[in-house]
Coordinates of C-alpha atoms in Angstrom, one line a residue:
X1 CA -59.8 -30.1 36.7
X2 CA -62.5 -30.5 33.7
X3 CA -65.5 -28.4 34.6
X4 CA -68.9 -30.9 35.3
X5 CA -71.4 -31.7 32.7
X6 CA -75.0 -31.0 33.4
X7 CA -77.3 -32.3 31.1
X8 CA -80.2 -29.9 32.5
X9 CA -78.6 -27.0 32.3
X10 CA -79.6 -24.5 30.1
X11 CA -77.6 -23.6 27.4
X12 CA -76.8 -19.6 28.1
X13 CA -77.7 -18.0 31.8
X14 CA -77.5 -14.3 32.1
X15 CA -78.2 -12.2 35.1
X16 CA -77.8 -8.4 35.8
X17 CA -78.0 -6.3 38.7
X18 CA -77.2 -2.4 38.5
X19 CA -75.5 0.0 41.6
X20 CA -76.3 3.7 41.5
X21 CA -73.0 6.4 42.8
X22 CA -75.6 7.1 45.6
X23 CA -76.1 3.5 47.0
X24 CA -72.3 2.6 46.2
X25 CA -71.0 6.3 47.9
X26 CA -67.9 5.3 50.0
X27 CA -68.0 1.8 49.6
X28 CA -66.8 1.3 46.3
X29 CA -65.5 2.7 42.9
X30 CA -66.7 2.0 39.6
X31 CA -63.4 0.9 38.1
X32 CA -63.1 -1.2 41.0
X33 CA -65.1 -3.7 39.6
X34 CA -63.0 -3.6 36.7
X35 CA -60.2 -5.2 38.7
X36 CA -62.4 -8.2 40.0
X37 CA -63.7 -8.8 36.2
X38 CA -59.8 -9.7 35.2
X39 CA -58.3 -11.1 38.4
X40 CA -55.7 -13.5 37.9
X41 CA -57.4 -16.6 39.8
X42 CA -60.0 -16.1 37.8
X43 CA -59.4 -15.4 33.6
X44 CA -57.1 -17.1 31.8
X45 CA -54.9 -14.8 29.1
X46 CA -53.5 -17.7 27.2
X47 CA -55.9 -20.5 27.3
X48 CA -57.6 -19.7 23.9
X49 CA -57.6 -21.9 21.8
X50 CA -59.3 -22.8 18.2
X51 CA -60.3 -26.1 18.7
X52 CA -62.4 -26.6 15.3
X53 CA -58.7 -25.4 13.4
X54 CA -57.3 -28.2 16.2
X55 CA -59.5 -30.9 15.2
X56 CA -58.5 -30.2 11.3
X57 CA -55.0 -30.1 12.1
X58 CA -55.4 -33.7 14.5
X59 CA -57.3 -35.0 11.4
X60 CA -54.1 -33.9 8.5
X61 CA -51.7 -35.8 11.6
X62 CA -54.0 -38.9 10.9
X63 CA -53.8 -38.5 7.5
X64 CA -50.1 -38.2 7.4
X65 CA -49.9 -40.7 10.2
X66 CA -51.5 -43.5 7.5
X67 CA -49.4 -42.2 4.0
X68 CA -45.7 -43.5 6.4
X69 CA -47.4 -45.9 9.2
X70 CA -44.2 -46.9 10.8
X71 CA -43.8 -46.4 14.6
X72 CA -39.7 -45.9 14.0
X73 CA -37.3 -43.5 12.5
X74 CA -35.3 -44.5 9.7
X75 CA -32.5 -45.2 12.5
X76 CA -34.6 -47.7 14.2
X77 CA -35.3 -45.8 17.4
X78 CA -38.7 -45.8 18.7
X79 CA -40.8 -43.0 19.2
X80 CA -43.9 -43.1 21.3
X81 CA -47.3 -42.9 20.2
X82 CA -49.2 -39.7 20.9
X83 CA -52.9 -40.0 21.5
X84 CA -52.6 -43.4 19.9
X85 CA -51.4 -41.8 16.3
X86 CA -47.6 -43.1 15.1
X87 CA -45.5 -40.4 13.9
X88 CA -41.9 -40.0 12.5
X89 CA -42.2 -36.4 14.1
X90 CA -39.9 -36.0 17.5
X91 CA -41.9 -35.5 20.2
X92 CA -40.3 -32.0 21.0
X93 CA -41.4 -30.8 17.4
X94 CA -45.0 -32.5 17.8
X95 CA -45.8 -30.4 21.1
X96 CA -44.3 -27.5 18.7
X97 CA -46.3 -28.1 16.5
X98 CA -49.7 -28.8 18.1
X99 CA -49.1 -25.0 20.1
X100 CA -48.6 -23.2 17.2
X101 CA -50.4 -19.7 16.8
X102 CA -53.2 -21.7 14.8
X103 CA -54.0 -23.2 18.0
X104 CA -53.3 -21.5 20.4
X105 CA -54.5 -18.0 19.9
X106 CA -51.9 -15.8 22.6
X107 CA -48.4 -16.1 23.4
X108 CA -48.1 -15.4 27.2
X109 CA -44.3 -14.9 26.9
X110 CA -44.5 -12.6 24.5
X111 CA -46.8 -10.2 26.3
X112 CA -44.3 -10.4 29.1
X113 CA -41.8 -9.1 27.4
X114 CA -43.2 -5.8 26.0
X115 CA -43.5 -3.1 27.6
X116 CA -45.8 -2.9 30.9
X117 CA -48.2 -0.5 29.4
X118 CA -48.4 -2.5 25.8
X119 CA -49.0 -5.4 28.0
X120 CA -52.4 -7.3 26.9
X121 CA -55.0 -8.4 29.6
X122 CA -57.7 -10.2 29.3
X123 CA -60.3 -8.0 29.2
X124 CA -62.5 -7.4 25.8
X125 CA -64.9 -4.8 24.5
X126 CA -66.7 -3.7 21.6
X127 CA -63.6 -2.9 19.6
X128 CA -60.9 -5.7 20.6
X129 CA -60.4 -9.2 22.1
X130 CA -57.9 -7.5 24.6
X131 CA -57.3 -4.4 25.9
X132 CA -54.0 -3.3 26.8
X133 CA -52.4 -2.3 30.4
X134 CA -52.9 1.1 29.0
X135 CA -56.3 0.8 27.6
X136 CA -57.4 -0.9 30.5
X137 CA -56.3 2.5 32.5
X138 CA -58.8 4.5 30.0
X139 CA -61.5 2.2 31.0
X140 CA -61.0 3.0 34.5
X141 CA -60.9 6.6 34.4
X142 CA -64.4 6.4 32.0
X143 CA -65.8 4.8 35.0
X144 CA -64.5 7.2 37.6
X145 CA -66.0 9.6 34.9
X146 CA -69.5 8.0 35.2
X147 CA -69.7 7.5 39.1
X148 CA -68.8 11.1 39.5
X149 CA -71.6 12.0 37.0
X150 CA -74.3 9.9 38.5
X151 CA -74.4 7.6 35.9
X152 CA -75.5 3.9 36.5
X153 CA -73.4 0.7 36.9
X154 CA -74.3 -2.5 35.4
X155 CA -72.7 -5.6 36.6
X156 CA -73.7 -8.8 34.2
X157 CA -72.4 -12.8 34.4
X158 CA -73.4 -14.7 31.6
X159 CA -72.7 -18.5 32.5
X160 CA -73.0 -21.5 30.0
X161 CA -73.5 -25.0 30.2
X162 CA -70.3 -27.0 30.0
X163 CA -72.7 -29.6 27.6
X164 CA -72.7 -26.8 25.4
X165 CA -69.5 -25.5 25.1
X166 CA -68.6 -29.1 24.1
X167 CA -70.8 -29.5 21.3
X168 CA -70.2 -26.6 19.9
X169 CA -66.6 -27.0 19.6
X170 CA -65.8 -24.5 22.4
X171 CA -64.4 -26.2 25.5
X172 CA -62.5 -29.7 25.7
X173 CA -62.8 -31.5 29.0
X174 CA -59.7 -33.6 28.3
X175 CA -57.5 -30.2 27.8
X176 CA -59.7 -27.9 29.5
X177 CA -58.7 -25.7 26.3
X178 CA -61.2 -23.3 25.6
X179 CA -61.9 -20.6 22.3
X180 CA -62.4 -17.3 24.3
X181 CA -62.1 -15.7 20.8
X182 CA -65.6 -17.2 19.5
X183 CA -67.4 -16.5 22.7
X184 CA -66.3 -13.2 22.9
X185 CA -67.0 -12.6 19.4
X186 CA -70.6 -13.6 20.0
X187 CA -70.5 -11.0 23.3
X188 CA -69.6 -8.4 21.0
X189 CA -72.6 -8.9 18.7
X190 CA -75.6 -8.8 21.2
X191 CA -74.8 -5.9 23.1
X192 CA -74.7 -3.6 20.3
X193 CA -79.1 -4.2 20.4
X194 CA -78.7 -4.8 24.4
X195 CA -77.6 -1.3 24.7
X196 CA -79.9 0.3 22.3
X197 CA -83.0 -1.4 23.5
X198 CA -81.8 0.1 26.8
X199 CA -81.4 3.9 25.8
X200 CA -77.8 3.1 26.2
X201 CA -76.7 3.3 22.6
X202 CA -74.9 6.9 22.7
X203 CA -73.8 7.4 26.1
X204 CA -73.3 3.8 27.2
X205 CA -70.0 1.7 27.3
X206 CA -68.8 -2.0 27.9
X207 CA -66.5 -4.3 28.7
X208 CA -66.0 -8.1 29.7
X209 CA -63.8 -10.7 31.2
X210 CA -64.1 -14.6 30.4
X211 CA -63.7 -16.4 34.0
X212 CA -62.9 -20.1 35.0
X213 CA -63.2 -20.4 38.3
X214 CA -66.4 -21.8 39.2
X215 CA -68.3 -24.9 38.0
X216 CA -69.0 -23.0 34.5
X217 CA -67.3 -21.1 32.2
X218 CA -68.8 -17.3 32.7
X219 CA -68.5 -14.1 30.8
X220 CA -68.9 -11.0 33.6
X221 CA -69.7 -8.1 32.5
X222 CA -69.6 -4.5 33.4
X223 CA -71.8 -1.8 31.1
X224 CA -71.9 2.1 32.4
X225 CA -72.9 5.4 31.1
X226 CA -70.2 8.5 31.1
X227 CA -73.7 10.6 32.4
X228 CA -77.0 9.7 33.2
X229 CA -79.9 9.2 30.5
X230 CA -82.8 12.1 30.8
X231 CA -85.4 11.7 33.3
X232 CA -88.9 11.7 31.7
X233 CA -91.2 14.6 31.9
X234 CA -94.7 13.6 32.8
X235 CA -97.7 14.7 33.9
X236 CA -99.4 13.7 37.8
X237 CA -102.2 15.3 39.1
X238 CA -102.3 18.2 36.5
X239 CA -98.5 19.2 37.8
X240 CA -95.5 18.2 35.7
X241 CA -93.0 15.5 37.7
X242 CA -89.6 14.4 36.4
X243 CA -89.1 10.6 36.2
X244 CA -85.9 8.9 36.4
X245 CA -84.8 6.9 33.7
X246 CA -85.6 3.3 33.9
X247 CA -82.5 1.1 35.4
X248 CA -83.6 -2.2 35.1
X249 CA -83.1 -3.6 31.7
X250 CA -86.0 -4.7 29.6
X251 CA -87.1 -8.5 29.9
X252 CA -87.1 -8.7 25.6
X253 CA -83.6 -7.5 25.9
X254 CA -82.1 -10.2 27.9
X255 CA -84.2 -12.7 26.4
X256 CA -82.8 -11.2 23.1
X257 CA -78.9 -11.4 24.0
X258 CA -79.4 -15.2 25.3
X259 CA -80.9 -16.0 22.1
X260 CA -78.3 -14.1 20.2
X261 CA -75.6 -15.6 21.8
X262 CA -76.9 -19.0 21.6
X263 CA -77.3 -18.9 18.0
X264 CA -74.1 -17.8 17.6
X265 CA -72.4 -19.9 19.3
X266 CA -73.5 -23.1 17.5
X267 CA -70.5 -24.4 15.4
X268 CA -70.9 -23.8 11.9
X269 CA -70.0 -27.9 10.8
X270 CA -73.3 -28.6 12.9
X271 CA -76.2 -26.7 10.6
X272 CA -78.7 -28.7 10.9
X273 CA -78.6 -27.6 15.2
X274 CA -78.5 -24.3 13.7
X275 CA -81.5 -24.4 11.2
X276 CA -83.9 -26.5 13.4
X277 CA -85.9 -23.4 15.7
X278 CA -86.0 -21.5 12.0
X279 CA -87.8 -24.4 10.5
X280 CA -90.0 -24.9 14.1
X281 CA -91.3 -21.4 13.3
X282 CA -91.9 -21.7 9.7
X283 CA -93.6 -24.6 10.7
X284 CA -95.7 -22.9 13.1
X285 CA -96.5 -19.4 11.2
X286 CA -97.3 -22.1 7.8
X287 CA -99.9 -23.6 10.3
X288 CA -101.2 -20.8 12.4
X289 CA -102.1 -19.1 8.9
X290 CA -104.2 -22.3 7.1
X291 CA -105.8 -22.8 11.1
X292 CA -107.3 -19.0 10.5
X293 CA -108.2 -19.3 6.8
X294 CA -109.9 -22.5 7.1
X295 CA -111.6 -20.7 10.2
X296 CA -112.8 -17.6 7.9
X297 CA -114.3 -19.9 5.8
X298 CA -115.8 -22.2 8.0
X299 CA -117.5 -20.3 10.6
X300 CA -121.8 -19.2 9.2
X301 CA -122.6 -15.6 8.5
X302 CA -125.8 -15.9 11.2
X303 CA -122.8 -16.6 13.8
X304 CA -120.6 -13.8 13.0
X305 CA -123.8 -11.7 12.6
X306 CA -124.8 -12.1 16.5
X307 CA -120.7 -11.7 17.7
X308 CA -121.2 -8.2 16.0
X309 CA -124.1 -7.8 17.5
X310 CA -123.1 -8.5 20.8
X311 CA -119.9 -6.0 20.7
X312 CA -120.2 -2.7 22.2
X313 CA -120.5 0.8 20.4
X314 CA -117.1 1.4 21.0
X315 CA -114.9 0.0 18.7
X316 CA -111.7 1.3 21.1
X317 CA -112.9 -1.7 23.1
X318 CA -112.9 -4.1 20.8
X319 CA -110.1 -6.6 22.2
X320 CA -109.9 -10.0 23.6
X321 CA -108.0 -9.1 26.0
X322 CA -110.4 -6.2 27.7
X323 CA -111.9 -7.0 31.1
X324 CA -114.4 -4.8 30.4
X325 CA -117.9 -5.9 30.8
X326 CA -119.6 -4.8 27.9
X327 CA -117.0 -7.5 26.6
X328 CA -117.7 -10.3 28.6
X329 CA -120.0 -11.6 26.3
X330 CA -118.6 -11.0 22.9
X331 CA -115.9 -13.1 24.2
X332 CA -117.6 -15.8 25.4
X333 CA -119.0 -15.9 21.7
X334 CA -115.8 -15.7 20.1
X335 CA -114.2 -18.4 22.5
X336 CA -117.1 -20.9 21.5
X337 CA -116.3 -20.0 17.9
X338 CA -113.2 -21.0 18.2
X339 CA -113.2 -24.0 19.9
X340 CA -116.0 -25.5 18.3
X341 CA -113.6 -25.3 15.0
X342 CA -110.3 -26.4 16.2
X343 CA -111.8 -29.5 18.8
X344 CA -110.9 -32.9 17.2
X345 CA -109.1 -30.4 14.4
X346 CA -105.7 -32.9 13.0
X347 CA -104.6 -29.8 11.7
X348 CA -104.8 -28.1 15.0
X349 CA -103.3 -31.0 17.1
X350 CA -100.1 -30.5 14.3
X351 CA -99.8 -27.0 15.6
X352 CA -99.8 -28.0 19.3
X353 CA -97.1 -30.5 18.7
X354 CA -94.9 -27.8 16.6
X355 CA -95.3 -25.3 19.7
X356 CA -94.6 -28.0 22.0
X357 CA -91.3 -28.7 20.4
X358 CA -90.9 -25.1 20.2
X359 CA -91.0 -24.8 23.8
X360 CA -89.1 -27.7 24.6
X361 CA -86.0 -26.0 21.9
X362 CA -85.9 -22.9 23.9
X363 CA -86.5 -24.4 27.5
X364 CA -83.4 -26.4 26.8
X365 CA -81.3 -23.6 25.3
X366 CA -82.3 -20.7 27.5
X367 CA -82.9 -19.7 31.4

């Protein structure tokens, strides 16, 4: 069954929630949760699929289809149309041809036949699309590694909209094929700065599993650390106290993998999807800097004479953003300034309706 298309839904959903070895003692292991990431009712090993190399191939069958457009074989016998294209091709050979390894990226029967621990899975990291059997055992015992360290488990989903998969050439609703290669592919690239931005860059590890078995095609994800990152030595009432790292990971970073991944994603026949935030932002940094030149030169010396000479001694305290009360009326001054300029400003009512399409860009893209 297709998965439903939500035309609200953001583009690229990720949420994260972290379990300590303390507040997981006796209830469950680390690698564990490697074992629900790759369940069998939930990925799928051999549905990946390059549906941009499909659509070329579909478009050289519609080519060749018009150079011979006959519906029979030089012995008269009919052969059924496939997806409304007539070909001289047996059936048998067109399926053949349609599943080749272009298309389809994974040969299930293959794997079965190797050995148990050459075996693939479906589980990727930051060095392959899929682990082995084997491999898969290494992550395990990494983990068992970190919980008996006190080290810190992270357990991620990142969920997309189904709208979005299908524009960007990454999930067909008639097939329900989908290209796990790109999305991991564009995994792989934002946790590299996910990690960093985290203090996770030296000790900290990785690994994913594409799902299917909700509403919306999800990524979960499982990041640990083989021992814990240093507390912080600080300074409380004259005595020195140790604080624990920080386990929560930084708002800018998830903001920065959704963007990442969204970018990414976007299919490279569609640039002009690609290129339209970059050009909202040049639009909006071209105008923000003629707004506070033509400001400069319009506001009177006598005016910026009594701002100065309403700011305090301090020049530490010299920012809009102080509550402080010596500051209360320089920016009152400054405020007036300002608006006085920019009211019934075209130039100004341009940038408003760049940031408004700015917002509306990323409010559709990202949640």
């Amino acid at each position: 069954m297709s998965k439903p298309i939500e035309h609200q839904q953001p583009a690229v959903v990720f949420r994260l929630q972290y379990f300590t070895a303390a507040t997981v003692a006796n209830k469950m292991s680390y690698s564990g949760y490697t074992k629900y990431t790759e369940r069998d009712n939930a990925t799928d090993l051999s549905n990946d699929v390059n549906l941009v190399q499909q659509r070329l191939d579909q478009l050289e069958r519609d080519n060749l289809a018009e150079l011979a457009p006959t519906s029979q074989r030089p012995d008269e016998e009919t052969v059924e149309p496939v997806d409304g294209v007539a070909t001289r091709l047996p059936y048998q050979k067109f399926i053949d041809y349609t599943a080749r390894n272009t298309a389809t990226e994974l040969d299930q029967g293959d794997e079965v036949a190797k050995p148990k621990q050459q075996q693939l899975t479906p589980t990727f990291d930051q060095r392959t699309d899929h682990l082995t059997v084997a491999e898969t055992d290494q992550l395990r015992q990494k983990l068992d590694t970190a919980q008996a360290n006190k080290g810190v488990l992270w357990a991620g989903v990142i969920s997309f909209s189904t709208q979005y998969l299908i524009d960007n050439h990454l999930y067909d609703p008639k097939t329900e094929a989908c290209d796990q290669q790109k999305i991991k592919a564009a995994v792989r690239h934002s946790m590299g700065p996910l990690l960093k931005a985290n203090g996770l860059a030296k000790m900290g590890f990785w690994w994913g599993d594409i799902q299917f078995n909700t509403a919306h095609i999800h990524v979960h994800l499982g990041i640990s650390e083989l021992s814990p990152r240093p507390d912080k030595i600080g300074y409380r009432n004259g005595k020195r106290v140790a604080k624990e790292a920080r386990r929560k990971f930084t708002q800018p970073s998830i903001r920065s993998i959704k963007s990442h991944i969204f970018r990414d994603l976007i299919a490279l026949e569609r640039p002009q999807a690609k290129t339209r935030k970059l050009n909202l932002e040049k639009r909006l940094g071209v105008q923000r800097a003629s707004l506070r030149q033509q400001l400069r030169q319009t506001v009177g010396e006598q005016q910026l004479q009594a701002l100065f000479a309403s700011l305090p001694a301090d020049k530490k305290r010299w920012r809009y953003r102080s509550n402080a009360r010596d500051m209360a009326k320089p920016k009152q001054l400054a405020s007036a300034l300002v608006n006085q300029y920019l009211q019934d400003n075209p130039e100004f009512q341009a940038f408003q309706q760049t940031v408004q399409a700015l917002d509306q860009y990323n409010a559709a893209a990202f949640c």
